[in-house]
Amino acid sequence: MIALVALWPETRRAAAIAALPACLATWHALGPSAAVVEGASLAAVFMAERRRPIVARARAGAELARALPDALDLLAACVEGGATLDHALAAVAPHVEGPLGARFAVCAAQLRSTRPRREVLRTLGG
């Protein structure tokens, strides 16, 4: 069953459909209680696999949210000091930890390029 977790989504779906006859065979051979246990364990494996990317996205979002207040304070100080947004992002990016600092660095580099400012700032938002 653990090997099912490593399969691609289409293959997992086919494996789930193929597991139905196995549950029916268990039902006839060992009775309904064993079939229910087998079905529940298969459902738990598939639900755990579906939950993994959702949890990963939530953790990444929480990490961005944790770093945001300090980053905004630094950006505000730079802009109040007279720096443009492009220069403020480039100055703040090395001092912000985690993925937010990397996003700021990419955004600052893209603002220096010929990409439109609106498009670059929209990609910064996610």
JSON list of N, CA and C in Angstrom, two decimals, residues 61-87:
[
{"chain": "A", "resi": 61, "resn": "GLY", "atom": "N", "xyz": [2.88, 29.75, 2.67]},
{"chain": "A", "resi": 61, "resn": "GLY", "atom": "CA", "xyz": [2.15, 31.00, 2.89]},
{"chain": "A", "resi": 61, "resn": "GLY", "atom": "C", "xyz": [2.36, 31.55, 4.28]},
{"chain": "A", "resi": 62, "resn": "ALA", "atom": "N", "xyz": [2.43, 30.67, 5.27]},
{"chain": "A", "resi": 62, "resn": "ALA", "atom": "CA", "xyz": [2.66, 31.12, 6.64]},
{"chain": "A", "resi": 62, "resn": "ALA", "atom": "C", "xyz": [4.07, 31.70, 6.79]},
{"chain": "A", "resi": 63, "resn": "GLU", "atom": "N", "xyz": [5.04, 31.10, 6.11]},
{"chain": "A", "resi": 63, "resn": "GLU", "atom": "CA", "xyz": [6.40, 31.63, 6.18]},
{"chain": "A", "resi": 63, "resn": "GLU", "atom": "C", "xyz": [6.49, 33.01, 5.53]},
{"chain": "A", "resi": 64, "resn": "LEU", "atom": "N", "xyz": [5.79, 33.19, 4.42]},
{"chain": "A", "resi": 64, "resn": "LEU", "atom": "CA", "xyz": [5.76, 34.52, 3.79]},
{"chain": "A", "resi": 64, "resn": "LEU", "atom": "C", "xyz": [5.08, 35.53, 4.72]},
{"chain": "A", "resi": 65, "resn": "ALA", "atom": "N", "xyz": [3.98, 35.14, 5.33]},
{"chain": "A", "resi": 65, "resn": "ALA", "atom": "CA", "xyz": [3.25, 36.04, 6.22]},
{"chain": "A", "resi": 65, "resn": "ALA", "atom": "C", "xyz": [4.07, 36.41, 7.45]},
{"chain": "A", "resi": 66, "resn": "ARG", "atom": "N", "xyz": [4.90, 35.49, 7.94]},
{"chain": "A", "resi": 66, "resn": "ARG", "atom": "CA", "xyz": [5.74, 35.78, 9.10]},
{"chain": "A", "resi": 66, "resn": "ARG", "atom": "C", "xyz": [6.81, 36.83, 8.77]},
{"chain": "A", "resi": 67, "resn": "ALA", "atom": "N", "xyz": [7.36, 36.77, 7.56]},
{"chain": "A", "resi": 67, "resn": "ALA", "atom": "CA", "xyz": [8.45, 37.68, 7.19]},
{"chain": "A", "resi": 67, "resn": "ALA", "atom": "C", "xyz": [7.94, 39.02, 6.68]},
{"chain": "A", "resi": 68, "resn": "LEU", "atom": "N", "xyz": [6.68, 39.11, 6.32]},
{"chain": "A", "resi": 68, "resn": "LEU", "atom": "CA", "xyz": [6.16, 40.31, 5.68]},
{"chain": "A", "resi": 68, "resn": "LEU", "atom": "C", "xyz": [6.20, 41.58, 6.52]},
{"chain": "A", "resi": 69, "resn": "PRO", "atom": "N", "xyz": [5.81, 41.58, 7.79]},
{"chain": "A", "resi": 69, "resn": "PRO", "atom": "CA", "xyz": [5.81, 42.85, 8.54]},
{"chain": "A", "resi": 69, "resn": "PRO", "atom": "C", "xyz": [7.19, 43.51, 8.62]},
{"chain": "A", "resi": 70, "resn": "ASP", "atom": "N", "xyz": [8.22, 42.74, 8.91]},
{"chain": "A", "resi": 70, "resn": "ASP", "atom": "CA", "xyz": [9.56, 43.31, 8.99]},
{"chain": "A", "resi": 70, "resn": "ASP", "atom": "C", "xyz": [10.02, 43.81, 7.62]},
{"chain": "A", "resi": 71, "resn": "ALA", "atom": "N", "xyz": [9.70, 43.05, 6.58]},
{"chain": "A", "resi": 71, "resn": "ALA", "atom": "CA", "xyz": [10.10, 43.46, 5.23]},
{"chain": "A", "resi": 71, "resn": "ALA", "atom": "C", "xyz": [9.41, 44.76, 4.84]},
{"chain": "A", "resi": 72, "resn": "LEU", "atom": "N", "xyz": [8.15, 44.89, 5.19]},
{"chain": "A", "resi": 72, "resn": "LEU", "atom": "CA", "xyz": [7.42, 46.12, 4.85]},
{"chain": "A", "resi": 72, "resn": "LEU", "atom": "C", "xyz": [7.97, 47.32, 5.64]},
{"chain": "A", "resi": 73, "resn": "ASP", "atom": "N", "xyz": [8.36, 47.09, 6.88]},
{"chain": "A", "resi": 73, "resn": "ASP", "atom": "CA", "xyz": [8.98, 48.17, 7.66]},
{"chain": "A", "resi": 73, "resn": "ASP", "atom": "C", "xyz": [10.27, 48.64, 6.99]},
{"chain": "A", "resi": 74, "resn": "LEU", "atom": "N", "xyz": [11.09, 47.68, 6.56]},
{"chain": "A", "resi": 74, "resn": "LEU", "atom": "CA", "xyz": [12.34, 48.05, 5.88]},
{"chain": "A", "resi": 74, "resn": "LEU", "atom": "C", "xyz": [12.07, 48.77, 4.57]},
{"chain": "A", "resi": 75, "resn": "LEU", "atom": "N", "xyz": [11.08, 48.29, 3.81]},
{"chain": "A", "resi": 75, "resn": "LEU", "atom": "CA", "xyz": [10.74, 48.95, 2.56]},
{"chain": "A", "resi": 75, "resn": "LEU", "atom": "C", "xyz": [10.24, 50.38, 2.81]},
{"chain": "A", "resi": 76, "resn": "ALA", "atom": "N", "xyz": [9.40, 50.54, 3.80]},
{"chain": "A", "resi": 76, "resn": "ALA", "atom": "CA", "xyz": [8.88, 51.87, 4.12]},
{"chain": "A", "resi": 76, "resn": "ALA", "atom": "C", "xyz": [10.00, 52.82, 4.52]},
{"chain": "A", "resi": 77, "resn": "ALA", "atom": "N", "xyz": [10.96, 52.34, 5.31]},
{"chain": "A", "resi": 77, "resn": "ALA", "atom": "CA", "xyz": [12.07, 53.18, 5.71]},
{"chain": "A", "resi": 77, "resn": "ALA", "atom": "C", "xyz": [12.91, 53.59, 4.51]},
{"chain": "A", "resi": 78, "resn": "CYS", "atom": "N", "xyz": [13.13, 52.67, 3.59]},
{"chain": "A", "resi": 78, "resn": "CYS", "atom": "CA", "xyz": [13.91, 53.00, 2.39]},
{"chain": "A", "resi": 78, "resn": "CYS", "atom": "C", "xyz": [13.19, 54.02, 1.52]},
{"chain": "A", "resi": 79, "resn": "VAL", "atom": "N", "xyz": [11.90, 53.83, 1.34]},
{"chain": "A", "resi": 79, "resn": "VAL", "atom": "CA", "xyz": [11.14, 54.75, 0.48]},
{"chain": "A", "resi": 79, "resn": "VAL", "atom": "C", "xyz": [11.03, 56.12, 1.15]},
{"chain": "A", "resi": 80, "resn": "GLU", "atom": "N", "xyz": [10.83, 56.15, 2.47]},
{"chain": "A", "resi": 80, "resn": "GLU", "atom": "CA", "xyz": [10.78, 57.43, 3.18]},
{"chain": "A", "resi": 80, "resn": "GLU", "atom": "C", "xyz": [12.13, 58.15, 3.13]},
{"chain": "A", "resi": 81, "resn": "GLY", "atom": "N", "xyz": [13.19, 57.38, 3.02]},
{"chain": "A", "resi": 81, "resn": "GLY", "atom": "CA", "xyz": [14.52, 57.96, 2.91]},
{"chain": "A", "resi": 81, "resn": "GLY", "atom": "C", "xyz": [14.83, 58.50, 1.52]},
{"chain": "A", "resi": 82, "resn": "GLY", "atom": "N", "xyz": [13.93, 58.29, 0.56]},
{"chain": "A", "resi": 82, "resn": "GLY", "atom": "CA", "xyz": [14.11, 58.85, -0.76]},
{"chain": "A", "resi": 82, "resn": "GLY", "atom": "C", "xyz": [14.44, 57.84, -1.85]},
{"chain": "A", "resi": 83, "resn": "ALA", "atom": "N", "xyz": [14.51, 56.57, -1.52]},
{"chain": "A", "resi": 83, "resn": "ALA", "atom": "CA", "xyz": [14.82, 55.56, -2.54]},
{"chain": "A", "resi": 83, "resn": "ALA", "atom": "C", "xyz": [13.58, 55.26, -3.37]},
{"chain": "A", "resi": 84, "resn": "THR", "atom": "N", "xyz": [13.80, 54.90, -4.62]},
{"chain": "A", "resi": 84, "resn": "THR", "atom": "CA", "xyz": [12.68, 54.47, -5.45]},
{"chain": "A", "resi": 84, "resn": "THR", "atom": "C", "xyz": [12.30, 53.05, -5.03]},
{"chain": "A", "resi": 85, "resn": "LEU", "atom": "N", "xyz": [11.14, 52.61, -5.52]},
{"chain": "A", "resi": 85, "resn": "LEU", "atom": "CA", "xyz": [10.70, 51.27, -5.17]},
{"chain": "A", "resi": 85, "resn": "LEU", "atom": "C", "xyz": [11.68, 50.21, -5.69]},
{"chain": "A", "resi": 86, "resn": "ASP", "atom": "N", "xyz": [12.21, 50.44, -6.88]},
{"chain": "A", "resi": 86, "resn": "ASP", "atom": "CA", "xyz": [13.17, 49.49, -7.46]},
{"chain": "A", "resi": 86, "resn": "ASP", "atom": "C", "xyz": [14.39, 49.35, -6.56]},
{"chain": "A", "resi": 87, "resn": "HIS", "atom": "N", "xyz": [14.95, 50.48, -6.15]},
{"chain": "A", "resi": 87, "resn": "HIS", "atom": "CA", "xyz": [16.14, 50.46, -5.30]},
{"chain": "A", "resi": 87, "resn": "HIS", "atom": "C", "xyz": [15.83, 49.96, -3.89]}
]
